[in-house]
Short mmCIF file of C-alpha atoms in Angstrom, two decimals:
data_model
loop_
_atom_site.label_atom_id
_atom_site.label_comp_id
_atom_site.label_asym_id
_atom_site.label_seq_id
_atom_site.Cartn_x
_atom_site.Cartn_y
_atom_site.Cartn_z
CA MET L 1 -13.75 -18.55 -14.41
CA SER L 2 -15.34 -21.66 -12.89
CA ASN L 3 -14.05 -20.71 -9.41
CA LYS L 4 -15.44 -17.21 -9.89
CA VAL L 5 -18.84 -18.61 -10.94
CA ASP L 6 -18.84 -21.00 -7.98
CA LYS L 7 -18.03 -18.17 -5.57
CA ILE L 8 -20.77 -15.99 -7.00
CA THR L 9 -23.26 -18.87 -6.91
CA LYS L 10 -22.58 -19.79 -3.27
CA SER L 11 -22.66 -16.19 -2.04
CA ALA L 12 -25.76 -15.42 -4.09
CA THR L 13 -27.56 -18.43 -2.62
CA ALA L 14 -26.95 -17.18 0.93
CA LEU L 15 -28.07 -13.68 0.02
CA VAL L 16 -31.19 -14.94 -1.74
CA VAL L 17 -32.24 -16.99 1.31
CA PHE L 18 -31.97 -13.95 3.59
CA ALA L 19 -33.58 -11.72 0.99
CA LEU L 20 -36.51 -14.11 0.64
CA ILE L 21 -37.12 -13.92 4.37
CA GLY L 22 -36.75 -10.14 4.36
CA LYS L 23 -39.00 -9.68 1.35
CA PHE L 24 -41.64 -12.00 2.77
CA MET L 25 -41.64 -9.84 5.89
CA GLY L 26 -41.70 -6.70 3.73
CA PHE L 27 -44.67 -8.13 1.88
CA ALA L 28 -46.39 -8.67 5.22
CA ARG L 29 -45.54 -5.09 6.18
CA GLU L 30 -47.13 -3.63 3.04
CA THR L 31 -50.17 -5.87 3.49
CA LEU L 32 -50.63 -4.61 7.05
CA ILE L 33 -50.27 -0.98 5.94
CA ALA L 34 -52.92 -1.53 3.26
CA ASN L 35 -55.17 -3.27 5.77
CA TYR L 36 -54.92 -0.64 8.53
CA PHE L 37 -54.71 2.52 6.43
CA GLY L 38 -56.08 1.57 2.96
CA ALA L 39 -55.45 3.96 0.05
CA GLN L 40 -56.69 7.14 1.73
CA VAL L 41 -55.38 10.55 2.81
CA GLU L 42 -53.19 9.24 5.63
CA THR L 43 -51.56 6.62 3.42
CA ASP L 44 -50.97 9.11 0.61
CA ALA L 45 -49.34 11.49 3.12
CA PHE L 46 -47.18 8.74 4.66
CA VAL L 47 -46.04 7.46 1.25
CA ALA L 48 -45.24 10.99 0.05
CA ALA L 49 -43.33 11.75 3.26
CA LEU L 50 -41.44 8.48 2.98
CA LYS L 51 -40.53 9.34 -0.61
CA SER L 52 -39.35 12.75 0.57
CA THR L 53 -36.97 11.28 3.16
CA ASN L 54 -36.06 8.17 1.17
CA LEU L 55 -35.15 10.36 -1.77
CA ILE L 56 -32.29 11.61 0.41
CA THR L 57 -31.57 8.63 2.69
CA ALA L 58 -31.43 5.98 -0.04
CA ILE L 59 -29.15 8.22 -2.05
CA VAL L 60 -26.86 8.85 0.95
CA SER L 61 -26.56 5.22 2.08
CA ASN L 62 -26.18 3.84 -1.45
CA ALA L 63 -23.67 6.52 -2.41
CA ILE L 64 -21.54 5.75 0.64
CA ALA L 65 -21.67 1.97 0.15
CA ASN L 66 -20.94 2.16 -3.57
CA THR L 67 -17.94 4.49 -3.29
CA PHE L 68 -16.63 2.91 -0.09
CA ILE L 69 -15.98 -0.53 -1.62
CA PRO L 70 -13.63 0.75 -4.38
CA MET L 71 -12.00 3.01 -1.77
CA LEU L 72 -11.19 0.05 0.50
CA SER L 73 -9.85 -1.92 -2.48
CA LYS L 74 -7.46 0.97 -3.14
CA VAL L 75 -6.46 1.19 0.55
CA ARG L 76 -5.60 -2.51 0.61
CA ALA L 77 -3.58 -2.21 -2.60
CA ASP L 78 -1.67 0.91 -1.44
CA GLU L 79 -1.29 0.53 2.34
CA GLY L 80 -2.30 -3.03 3.21
CA GLU L 81 -5.04 -4.53 5.39
CA GLY L 82 -3.69 -2.87 8.54
CA GLN L 83 -4.90 0.58 7.51
CA VAL L 84 -8.45 -0.48 6.62
CA ALA L 85 -9.78 0.08 10.16
CA TYR L 86 -8.45 3.65 10.35
CA HIS L 87 -9.95 4.74 7.04
CA THR L 88 -13.23 2.92 7.81
CA ASN L 89 -13.64 4.74 11.14
CA ASN L 90 -12.77 8.05 9.53
CA MET L 91 -15.34 7.43 6.81
CA LEU L 92 -17.92 6.51 9.46
CA ILE L 93 -17.41 9.67 11.54
CA MET L 94 -17.32 11.98 8.52
CA SER L 95 -20.47 10.36 7.08
CA VAL L 96 -22.32 10.84 10.38
CA VAL L 97 -21.28 14.50 10.57
CA VAL L 98 -22.39 15.15 6.99
CA SER L 99 -25.69 13.31 7.53
CA ILE L 100 -26.44 15.33 10.69
CA LEU L 101 -25.96 18.53 8.69
CA LEU L 102 -28.19 17.13 5.93
CA THR L 103 -30.84 16.20 8.51
CA VAL L 104 -30.97 19.74 9.87
CA LEU L 105 -31.02 21.12 6.35
CA GLY L 106 -33.75 18.66 5.38
CA ILE L 107 -36.00 19.72 8.26
CA PHE L 108 -35.72 23.38 7.26
CA ALA L 109 -36.15 22.53 3.57
CA ALA L 110 -39.09 20.17 4.20
CA PRO L 111 -41.71 22.64 2.86
CA LEU L 112 -39.82 22.86 -0.44
CA ILE L 113 -39.38 19.07 -0.67
CA VAL L 114 -43.05 18.37 0.11
CA GLY L 115 -44.02 21.18 -2.23
CA PHE L 116 -42.39 19.15 -5.01
CA VAL L 117 -43.46 15.64 -4.04
CA GLY L 118 -46.99 16.58 -3.02
CA LYS L 119 -47.63 19.63 -5.19
CA GLY L 120 -51.18 18.50 -5.99
CA PHE L 121 -52.27 17.72 -2.42
CA ASP L 122 -55.02 19.65 -0.69
CA ALA L 123 -54.11 21.66 2.43
CA GLU L 124 -54.92 18.84 4.90
CA THR L 125 -52.84 16.22 3.09
CA PHE L 126 -50.00 18.67 2.45
CA ASN L 127 -49.72 19.69 6.13
CA LEU L 128 -49.79 16.07 7.30
CA THR L 129 -47.11 15.16 4.74
CA LEU L 130 -44.98 18.08 5.94
CA GLN L 131 -45.27 16.98 9.57
CA LEU L 132 -44.36 13.37 8.73
CA THR L 133 -41.42 14.46 6.56
CA LYS L 134 -39.86 16.47 9.40
CA ILE L 135 -40.32 13.56 11.81
CA GLY L 136 -38.66 11.18 9.37
CA MET L 137 -35.58 13.25 8.50
CA PRO L 138 -33.25 11.84 11.23
CA VAL L 139 -33.33 8.54 9.34
CA MET L 140 -30.44 9.97 7.28
CA ILE L 141 -28.03 9.63 10.19
CA PHE L 142 -28.69 5.92 10.65
CA SER L 143 -28.72 5.35 6.89
CA ALA L 144 -25.20 6.75 6.66
CA ILE L 145 -24.00 4.35 9.36
CA VAL L 146 -25.67 1.42 7.59
CA GLY L 147 -24.03 2.49 4.31
CA VAL L 148 -20.51 2.42 5.80
CA MET L 149 -21.08 -0.88 7.60
CA THR L 150 -22.55 -2.47 4.46
CA GLY L 151 -19.64 -1.32 2.32
CA TYR L 152 -17.10 -2.61 4.85
CA LEU L 153 -18.70 -6.04 5.19
CA GLN L 154 -19.15 -6.53 1.46
CA SER L 155 -15.54 -5.51 0.82
CA GLN L 156 -14.58 -8.27 3.28
CA GLY L 157 -16.66 -10.79 1.31
CA ARG L 158 -19.25 -11.06 4.11
CA PHE L 159 -22.65 -10.87 2.43
CA GLY L 160 -24.89 -12.77 4.85
CA ALA L 161 -25.57 -9.99 7.36
CA THR L 162 -25.93 -7.29 4.69
CA GLY L 163 -28.44 -9.47 2.88
CA ALA L 164 -30.38 -9.98 6.11
CA ILE L 165 -30.79 -6.30 7.09
CA PRO L 166 -34.38 -6.12 5.77
CA ILE L 167 -35.30 -8.53 8.60
CA PRO L 168 -34.73 -6.19 11.60
CA LEU L 169 -36.25 -3.31 9.61
CA ASN L 170 -39.45 -5.25 8.99
CA VAL L 171 -39.60 -6.58 12.55
CA VAL L 172 -39.88 -2.99 13.80
CA TYR L 173 -42.55 -2.13 11.21
CA ILE L 174 -44.64 -5.25 11.77
CA PHE L 175 -44.50 -4.94 15.56
CA TYR L 176 -45.70 -1.35 15.34
CA LEU L 177 -48.49 -2.10 12.86
CA ILE L 178 -49.89 -5.01 14.85
CA VAL L 179 -49.44 -3.66 18.38
CA LEU L 180 -49.36 0.14 18.27
CA SER L 181 -50.88 1.44 15.01
CA ASP L 182 -54.40 1.85 16.41
CA GLN L 183 -53.05 4.03 19.21
CA PHE L 184 -50.46 6.20 17.42
CA GLY L 185 -51.62 6.09 13.78
CA VAL L 186 -49.58 7.30 10.85
CA VAL L 187 -47.37 9.61 12.96
CA GLY L 188 -46.19 6.62 14.95
CA LEU L 189 -45.64 4.72 11.71
CA THR L 190 -43.24 7.44 10.57
CA ILE L 191 -41.32 7.23 13.87
CA ALA L 192 -41.19 3.46 13.39
CA SER L 193 -39.63 4.01 9.95
CA VAL L 194 -36.74 5.86 11.62
CA LEU L 195 -36.29 3.25 14.35
CA ALA L 196 -36.32 0.54 11.67
CA ILE L 197 -33.11 1.92 10.11
CA LEU L 198 -31.54 2.20 13.57
CA ALA L 199 -32.37 -1.49 14.05
CA GLN L 200 -30.42 -2.27 10.86
CA ALA L 201 -27.33 -0.46 12.18
CA LEU L 202 -27.53 -2.31 15.52
CA PHE L 203 -27.95 -5.57 13.61
CA LEU L 204 -24.78 -5.01 11.55
CA LEU L 205 -22.64 -3.83 14.47
CA PRO L 206 -21.67 -7.26 15.92
CA GLU L 207 -21.01 -8.61 12.41
CA THR L 208 -18.48 -5.85 11.68
CA ILE L 209 -16.71 -6.62 14.97
CA LYS L 210 -16.75 -10.32 14.12
CA ALA L 211 -15.20 -9.46 10.74
CA GLY L 212 -12.24 -7.95 12.59
CA HIS L 213 -13.10 -4.27 12.61
CA LYS L 214 -12.12 -2.26 15.70
CA TYR L 215 -14.02 0.94 16.38
CA PHE L 216 -12.12 4.02 17.53
CA PHE L 217 -12.46 7.76 16.98
CA ALA L 218 -10.87 9.00 13.77
CA PHE L 219 -11.62 12.33 12.16
CA ASN L 220 -9.14 13.41 9.55
CA LEU L 221 -10.40 15.91 6.99
CA ARG L 222 -7.22 15.38 4.96
CA ASP L 223 -7.63 11.62 4.52
CA LYS L 224 -7.03 11.33 0.76
CA TYR L 225 -8.97 8.07 0.45
CA VAL L 226 -12.07 9.33 2.24
CA ILE L 227 -11.88 12.66 0.38
CA HIS L 228 -11.66 10.76 -2.92
CA ALA L 229 -14.62 8.56 -1.92
CA LEU L 230 -16.69 11.59 -0.91
CA GLU L 231 -15.78 13.32 -4.17
CA LEU L 232 -16.89 10.25 -6.08
CA SER L 233 -20.07 10.09 -4.01
CA MET L 234 -21.26 13.52 -5.11
CA PRO L 235 -22.38 12.41 -8.58
CA VAL L 236 -23.31 9.00 -7.17
CA LEU L 237 -25.81 10.78 -4.89
CA LEU L 238 -28.13 11.00 -7.89
CA SER L 239 -27.15 8.15 -10.16
CA VAL L 240 -27.53 5.28 -7.67
CA ALA L 241 -31.05 6.33 -6.73
CA ILE L 242 -32.53 6.88 -10.18
CA ASN L 243 -35.57 4.74 -9.35
CA ASP L 244 -36.22 6.67 -6.11
CA ILE L 245 -35.91 9.99 -7.96
CA ASN L 246 -38.25 8.87 -10.72
CA ILE L 247 -40.74 7.46 -8.21
CA ALA L 248 -40.65 10.80 -6.36
CA ILE L 249 -41.39 12.57 -9.65
CA ASN L 250 -44.26 10.16 -10.32
CA THR L 251 -45.54 10.82 -6.79
CA SER L 252 -45.49 14.53 -7.52
CA PHE L 253 -47.62 14.04 -10.63
CA ALA L 254 -49.87 11.51 -8.87
CA SER L 255 -50.63 13.95 -6.03
CA GLY L 256 -52.67 15.98 -8.52
CA LEU L 257 -54.86 13.02 -9.50
CA GLU L 258 -57.66 11.40 -7.49
CA GLU L 259 -57.25 10.43 -3.85
CA GLY L 260 -55.42 7.11 -3.49
CA THR L 261 -53.31 7.44 -6.65
CA VAL L 262 -50.08 7.92 -4.71
CA SER L 263 -50.81 4.76 -2.73
CA TRP L 264 -51.75 2.72 -5.85
CA LEU L 265 -48.46 3.58 -7.52
CA ASN L 266 -46.52 2.89 -4.33
CA PHE L 267 -48.04 -0.56 -3.76
CA ALA L 268 -47.57 -1.47 -7.44
CA ASN L 269 -43.94 -0.38 -7.38
CA LYS L 270 -43.29 -2.40 -4.21
CA LEU L 271 -44.59 -5.54 -5.91
CA ASN L 272 -42.60 -4.81 -9.05
CA VAL L 273 -39.24 -4.42 -7.30
CA LEU L 274 -39.79 -7.50 -5.13
CA ILE L 275 -37.67 -9.54 -7.57
CA LEU L 276 -35.11 -6.74 -7.66
CA GLY L 277 -34.73 -6.88 -3.89
CA ILE L 278 -34.43 -10.66 -3.67
CA PHE L 279 -32.30 -11.91 -6.54
CA ILE L 280 -30.81 -8.91 -8.32
CA ALA L 281 -29.53 -7.23 -5.17
CA ALA L 282 -27.74 -10.49 -4.33
CA ILE L 283 -26.08 -10.70 -7.74
CA THR L 284 -24.96 -7.06 -7.89
CA SER L 285 -23.79 -6.98 -4.25
CA ILE L 286 -21.50 -9.95 -4.85
CA VAL L 287 -20.26 -9.03 -8.31
CA PHE L 288 -19.42 -5.42 -7.35
CA PRO L 289 -16.42 -6.19 -5.05
CA ILE L 290 -15.16 -8.76 -7.60
CA MET L 291 -15.33 -6.21 -10.42
CA SER L 292 -13.74 -3.50 -8.26
CA LYS L 293 -10.81 -5.81 -7.47
CA ALA L 294 -10.43 -6.87 -11.11
CA PHE L 295 -10.48 -3.35 -12.51
CA SER L 296 -8.21 -1.97 -9.77
CA GLU L 297 -5.67 -4.67 -10.74
CA LYS L 298 -6.06 -3.76 -14.45
CA ASP L 299 -7.71 -7.14 -15.14
CA ILE L 300 -10.13 -5.68 -17.70
CA ASP L 301 -11.11 -9.05 -19.16
CA GLY L 302 -11.88 -10.43 -15.70
CA GLY L 303 -14.09 -7.42 -14.95
CA ARG L 304 -15.88 -7.82 -18.29
CA GLN L 305 -16.53 -11.51 -17.62
CA SER L 306 -18.01 -10.77 -14.19
CA MET L 307 -20.25 -8.11 -15.73
CA ALA L 308 -21.33 -10.47 -18.53
CA LEU L 309 -22.24 -13.27 -16.15
CA ALA L 310 -24.25 -10.93 -13.92
CA THR L 311 -26.02 -9.39 -16.93
CA ARG L 312 -27.11 -12.77 -18.32
CA LEU L 313 -28.32 -13.84 -14.86
CA ILE L 314 -30.40 -10.66 -14.65
CA PHE L 315 -31.99 -11.40 -18.03
CA LEU L 316 -32.65 -14.98 -16.95
CA ILE L 317 -34.51 -13.89 -13.80
CA THR L 318 -36.26 -10.64 -14.71
CA ILE L 319 -37.66 -11.44 -18.17
CA PRO L 320 -39.94 -14.27 -16.94
CA ALA L 321 -40.74 -12.26 -13.80
CA THR L 322 -41.94 -9.39 -16.00
CA VAL L 323 -44.23 -11.68 -18.01
CA GLY L 324 -45.56 -13.30 -14.85
CA LEU L 325 -46.30 -9.97 -13.17
CA MET L 326 -48.19 -8.71 -16.22
CA VAL L 327 -50.27 -11.87 -16.59
CA LEU L 328 -51.10 -12.24 -12.89
CA ALA L 329 -51.19 -8.56 -11.87
CA ARG L 330 -54.81 -8.52 -10.69
CA PRO L 331 -54.79 -11.74 -8.59
CA ILE L 332 -51.40 -10.83 -7.09
CA VAL L 333 -52.70 -7.44 -5.94
CA GLU L 334 -55.97 -8.93 -4.67
CA ILE L 335 -54.18 -11.58 -2.62
CA ALA L 336 -51.59 -9.12 -1.34
CA PHE L 337 -53.70 -6.13 -0.38
CA GLN L 338 -57.48 -6.45 -0.89
CA ARG L 339 -58.74 -6.56 2.68
CA GLY L 340 -59.63 -4.15 5.45
CA LYS L 341 -59.68 -0.58 4.10
CA PHE L 342 -58.12 -1.57 0.76
CA THR L 343 -61.10 -1.94 -1.61
CA ALA L 344 -61.66 -3.85 -4.87
CA TYR L 345 -61.39 -0.54 -6.72
CA ASP L 346 -58.01 0.10 -5.08
CA ALA L 347 -56.90 -3.38 -6.18
CA GLU L 348 -57.95 -2.76 -9.79
CA MET L 349 -56.13 0.59 -9.96
CA THR L 350 -53.00 -0.90 -8.37
CA ALA L 351 -53.03 -3.85 -10.78
CA GLN L 352 -53.24 -1.49 -13.76
CA ALA L 353 -50.19 0.39 -12.49
CA LEU L 354 -48.32 -2.89 -11.95
CA ILE L 355 -48.89 -3.97 -15.56
CA PHE L 356 -47.24 -0.78 -16.80
CA TYR L 357 -44.45 -0.86 -14.18
CA ALA L 358 -43.47 -4.49 -14.87
CA PRO L 359 -41.56 -3.92 -18.16
CA ALA L 360 -39.17 -1.66 -16.22
CA LEU L 361 -37.98 -4.54 -14.04
CA THR L 362 -35.14 -5.71 -16.28
CA ALA L 363 -33.94 -2.16 -16.92
CA LEU L 364 -34.04 -1.24 -13.22
CA SER L 365 -32.01 -4.35 -12.41
CA LEU L 366 -29.47 -3.66 -15.15
CA ASN L 367 -29.21 -0.03 -14.05
CA THR L 368 -28.12 -1.20 -10.59
CA LEU L 369 -25.44 -3.45 -12.10
CA LEU L 370 -24.17 -1.08 -14.81
CA ASN L 371 -23.78 1.79 -12.34
CA ARG L 372 -21.53 -0.47 -10.29
CA VAL L 373 -19.45 -1.29 -13.36
CA TYR L 374 -18.83 2.43 -13.85
CA TYR L 375 -17.97 2.86 -10.15
CA SER L 376 -15.54 -0.06 -10.37
CA LEU L 377 -13.84 1.87 -13.16
CA GLN L 378 -13.70 4.95 -10.88
CA ASP L 379 -16.13 6.73 -13.22
CA THR L 380 -19.03 8.42 -11.43
CA ILE L 381 -19.68 11.19 -13.95
CA THR L 382 -21.10 9.02 -16.76
CA PRO L 383 -23.79 7.41 -14.54
CA LEU L 384 -24.74 10.90 -13.35
CA ILE L 385 -25.21 12.13 -16.93
CA ILE L 386 -27.23 9.03 -17.85
CA SER L 387 -29.37 9.44 -14.72
CA ALA L 388 -30.05 13.07 -15.65
CA ILE L 389 -31.18 11.91 -19.09
CA ALA L 390 -33.44 9.28 -17.52
CA VAL L 391 -35.04 11.76 -15.11
CA SER L 392 -35.58 14.27 -17.92
CA LEU L 393 -37.21 11.59 -20.06
CA ASN L 394 -39.42 10.57 -17.15
CA VAL L 395 -40.62 14.15 -16.61
CA PHE L 396 -41.29 14.69 -20.32
CA LEU L 397 -43.13 11.37 -20.69
CA ASN L 398 -45.13 12.03 -17.51
CA PHE L 399 -46.45 15.28 -18.97
CA LEU L 400 -47.24 13.49 -22.22
CA LEU L 401 -48.79 10.23 -21.01
CA VAL L 402 -50.66 11.24 -17.84
CA LYS L 403 -53.20 13.10 -19.98
CA PHE L 404 -54.15 9.94 -21.85
CA LEU L 405 -53.51 7.12 -19.38
CA GLY L 406 -53.77 8.73 -15.95
CA HIS L 407 -51.75 6.92 -13.28
CA ARG L 408 -50.96 4.16 -15.79
CA GLY L 409 -49.19 6.77 -17.89
CA LEU L 410 -46.96 7.66 -14.93
CA ALA L 411 -45.93 4.01 -14.60
CA LEU L 412 -45.34 3.71 -18.35
CA ALA L 413 -43.23 6.89 -18.37
CA LEU L 414 -40.88 5.42 -15.77
CA THR L 415 -40.67 2.18 -17.76
CA LEU L 416 -39.80 3.87 -21.05
CA GLY L 417 -37.33 6.32 -19.52
CA THR L 418 -35.48 3.61 -17.58
CA ASN L 419 -35.17 1.29 -20.58
CA ILE L 420 -33.79 4.07 -22.79
CA SER L 421 -31.25 5.13 -20.15
CA VAL L 422 -30.00 1.54 -19.72
CA PHE L 423 -29.46 1.23 -23.47
CA ILE L 424 -27.37 4.43 -23.34
CA SER L 425 -25.44 3.02 -20.39
CA PHE L 426 -24.56 -0.13 -22.34
CA MET L 427 -23.32 1.96 -25.25
CA GLY L 428 -21.13 3.99 -22.90
CA LEU L 429 -19.55 0.86 -21.43
CA ARG L 430 -18.97 -0.61 -24.88
CA LYS L 431 -16.98 2.50 -25.77
CA LYS L 432 -15.07 2.41 -22.48
CA LEU L 433 -14.28 -1.34 -22.37
CA GLY L 434 -13.90 -2.07 -26.08
CA HIS L 435 -16.35 -4.96 -26.11
CA ILE L 436 -18.84 -6.24 -23.56
CA TYR L 437 -19.92 -9.61 -25.00
CA GLY L 438 -22.92 -7.91 -26.62
CA TRP L 439 -23.86 -10.84 -28.87
CA SER L 440 -24.06 -13.14 -25.86
CA TYR L 441 -26.58 -10.71 -24.33
CA LEU L 442 -28.69 -10.68 -27.49
CA ARG L 443 -28.73 -14.49 -27.68
CA ALA L 444 -29.64 -14.69 -23.99
CA VAL L 445 -32.49 -12.16 -24.37
CA ILE L 446 -33.96 -14.00 -27.38
CA LYS L 447 -33.84 -17.40 -25.67
CA ASP L 448 -35.14 -16.05 -22.35
CA LEU L 449 -37.93 -14.08 -24.06
CA ILE L 450 -39.14 -17.05 -26.14
CA SER L 451 -39.16 -19.20 -23.01
CA ALA L 452 -40.91 -16.50 -20.96
CA LEU L 453 -43.68 -15.91 -23.55
CA LEU L 454 -44.44 -19.64 -23.78
CA MET L 455 -44.33 -19.77 -19.99
CA GLY L 456 -46.81 -16.86 -19.91
CA LEU L 457 -49.37 -18.99 -21.75
CA VAL L 458 -48.94 -21.71 -19.14
CA THR L 459 -49.24 -19.10 -16.39
CA TYR L 460 -52.45 -17.65 -17.80
CA PHE L 461 -54.29 -20.90 -18.49
CA SER L 462 -53.13 -22.66 -15.30
CA PHE L 463 -54.38 -19.84 -13.06
CA PHE L 464 -57.49 -18.53 -14.77
CA GLY L 465 -58.42 -22.01 -16.02
CA LEU L 466 -58.45 -23.44 -12.49
CA ILE L 467 -60.27 -20.40 -11.11
CA SER L 468 -63.01 -20.72 -13.75
CA LEU L 469 -63.50 -24.43 -12.97
CA LEU L 470 -64.63 -23.60 -9.43
CA PRO L 471 -66.04 -20.05 -9.63
CA VAL L 472 -67.62 -20.29 -6.17
CA LEU L 473 -64.27 -21.04 -4.54
CA GLY L 474 -62.56 -18.52 -6.81
CA SER L 475 -63.71 -15.67 -4.60
CA ARG L 476 -62.06 -17.17 -1.52
CA LEU L 477 -58.60 -15.91 -0.65
CA ILE L 478 -57.06 -19.23 0.41
CA TYR L 479 -58.20 -21.01 -2.77
CA LYS L 480 -56.96 -18.16 -4.95
CA LEU L 481 -53.60 -18.21 -3.14
CA LEU L 482 -53.20 -21.97 -3.60
CA VAL L 483 -54.03 -21.70 -7.30
CA LEU L 484 -51.56 -18.80 -7.65
CA LEU L 485 -48.79 -20.80 -5.97
CA PHE L 486 -49.50 -23.80 -8.19
CA SER L 487 -49.48 -21.59 -11.28
CA VAL L 488 -46.16 -20.01 -10.28
CA PHE L 489 -44.63 -23.42 -9.56
CA LEU L 490 -45.79 -24.76 -12.93
CA SER L 491 -44.48 -21.63 -14.64
CA VAL L 492 -41.03 -21.93 -13.05
CA ILE L 493 -40.77 -25.59 -14.10
CA THR L 494 -41.90 -24.70 -17.63
CA TYR L 495 -39.47 -21.81 -17.93
CA GLY L 496 -36.57 -23.87 -16.56
CA ALA L 497 -37.26 -26.72 -19.01
CA LEU L 498 -37.59 -24.36 -21.98
CA THR L 499 -34.39 -22.45 -21.23
CA TYR L 500 -32.51 -25.72 -20.76
CA PHE L 501 -33.89 -27.05 -24.06
CA LEU L 502 -32.88 -23.81 -25.83
CA GLY L 503 -29.35 -24.06 -24.43
CA VAL L 504 -29.21 -21.12 -22.01
CA GLY L 505 -25.70 -21.43 -20.58
CA GLU L 506 -26.43 -20.44 -16.98
CA VAL L 507 -29.29 -22.96 -16.69
CA LYS L 508 -27.18 -25.77 -18.15
CA MET L 509 -24.37 -24.81 -15.77
CA ALA L 510 -26.74 -24.96 -12.77
CA VAL L 511 -28.07 -28.38 -13.86
CA ASP L 512 -24.52 -29.69 -14.33
CA MET L 513 -23.57 -28.43 -10.85
CA ILE L 514 -26.56 -30.24 -9.32
CA LYS L 515 -25.69 -33.46 -11.18
CA SER L 516 -22.06 -33.18 -10.06
CA LYS L 517 -23.02 -32.76 -6.39
CA ARG L 518 -25.36 -35.75 -6.55
CA LYS L 519 -22.51 -37.94 -7.82
CA HIS L 520 -20.35 -36.91 -4.87
#
């Protein structure tokens, strides 16, 4: 178990470093979008169009990557490493063919898709959204390629490049926003979103070759492994993208509210899933191949242990992040976006949405992990059923809460629906695996929550206390940023000390590892 933990820790560290760089660039991208376009008609249309295409592209790329890893594990077990290249190339060609067909279908079906996502838009916003959606549809082709390459590299234990793919994506976005946005506007931004995914594929290409993969044409419709993976991917198409589907539903409801609502929810969601993209993606990406190997070799206890470790790490990271986001929602949004065309009113509305989105962070992170546990067990039907329940809950709660809380109700609906679906997912795995170390989860949640709440007091008083001491400087961005960074640093130290004092196993393990390395 110690070797497994050490492997996960080392790989996760590399992924986190790349993810931090990518997310910092993504943060800069969103800041530039807010600065140049604000929360107005063009931004609402771009966000809605992006949701329309991402609803399909994220599902396609994630479905391919998540079914491809177990498929390659089975190929290695049945036929050996020598046949991996053939089945990988076949999967690549078939995925491209399917994605081309989906792209054509998506362009023709764009009015229906936009009619759902932007049902409340006026004619001008609707037509612009429709135009942008059609322009953005070819992104599916490149997303499919990225999905196959990502699955191949992760199955080979190479996580560095896959963790770094947000970097080329954001380079394309940032270059466009700084250099070309004034000339080509939001239409050019949509084209840039397609080229950004192409940049990811080009970025991964040399890494796959370095990993030993040889590209050649292979197109066999009778390939039993690829057919099995594609069959598994059909239910995965929905279950792996539950957050994207729910966000699209929220966008649909938001389009009927005041101008800017779609953008407020989008910016709030981007801030909320920042932690998800940095730390949780690293954990789940690394644990997934380990679980797939364990379960394919009938090592049920080994798979359970990997799941348990990842689950406790998710609790350790996301619970304090949730508290911090709720306490510091307004200053975070102000520092991130309030400049240019993004007004103080926009910041206030975005911060309100963030407060209601934040409690979904742990559930969203666990959903990503638990889906992969099911896929490792070759079960794609259960996650699909649970995802359907979650989407249905989100729709019902949207109807119920939007009347009383407006756009905050849409954020709360997603939070409640996601948490309920994750609880159901845990119960399903408990039935399937016999036991899942449930008491260790409960102890971890209690200890992490106590530590996070006490940390929240430190967070609140350290930030707002320092701001109130110098109210004149408090309005200045650089001072507010420095105070925020100090508050976050103090909060991390406080949380780390409290969890260590309360005996959280993963924290004690990390401290022991640091002490051991210092001795050597």
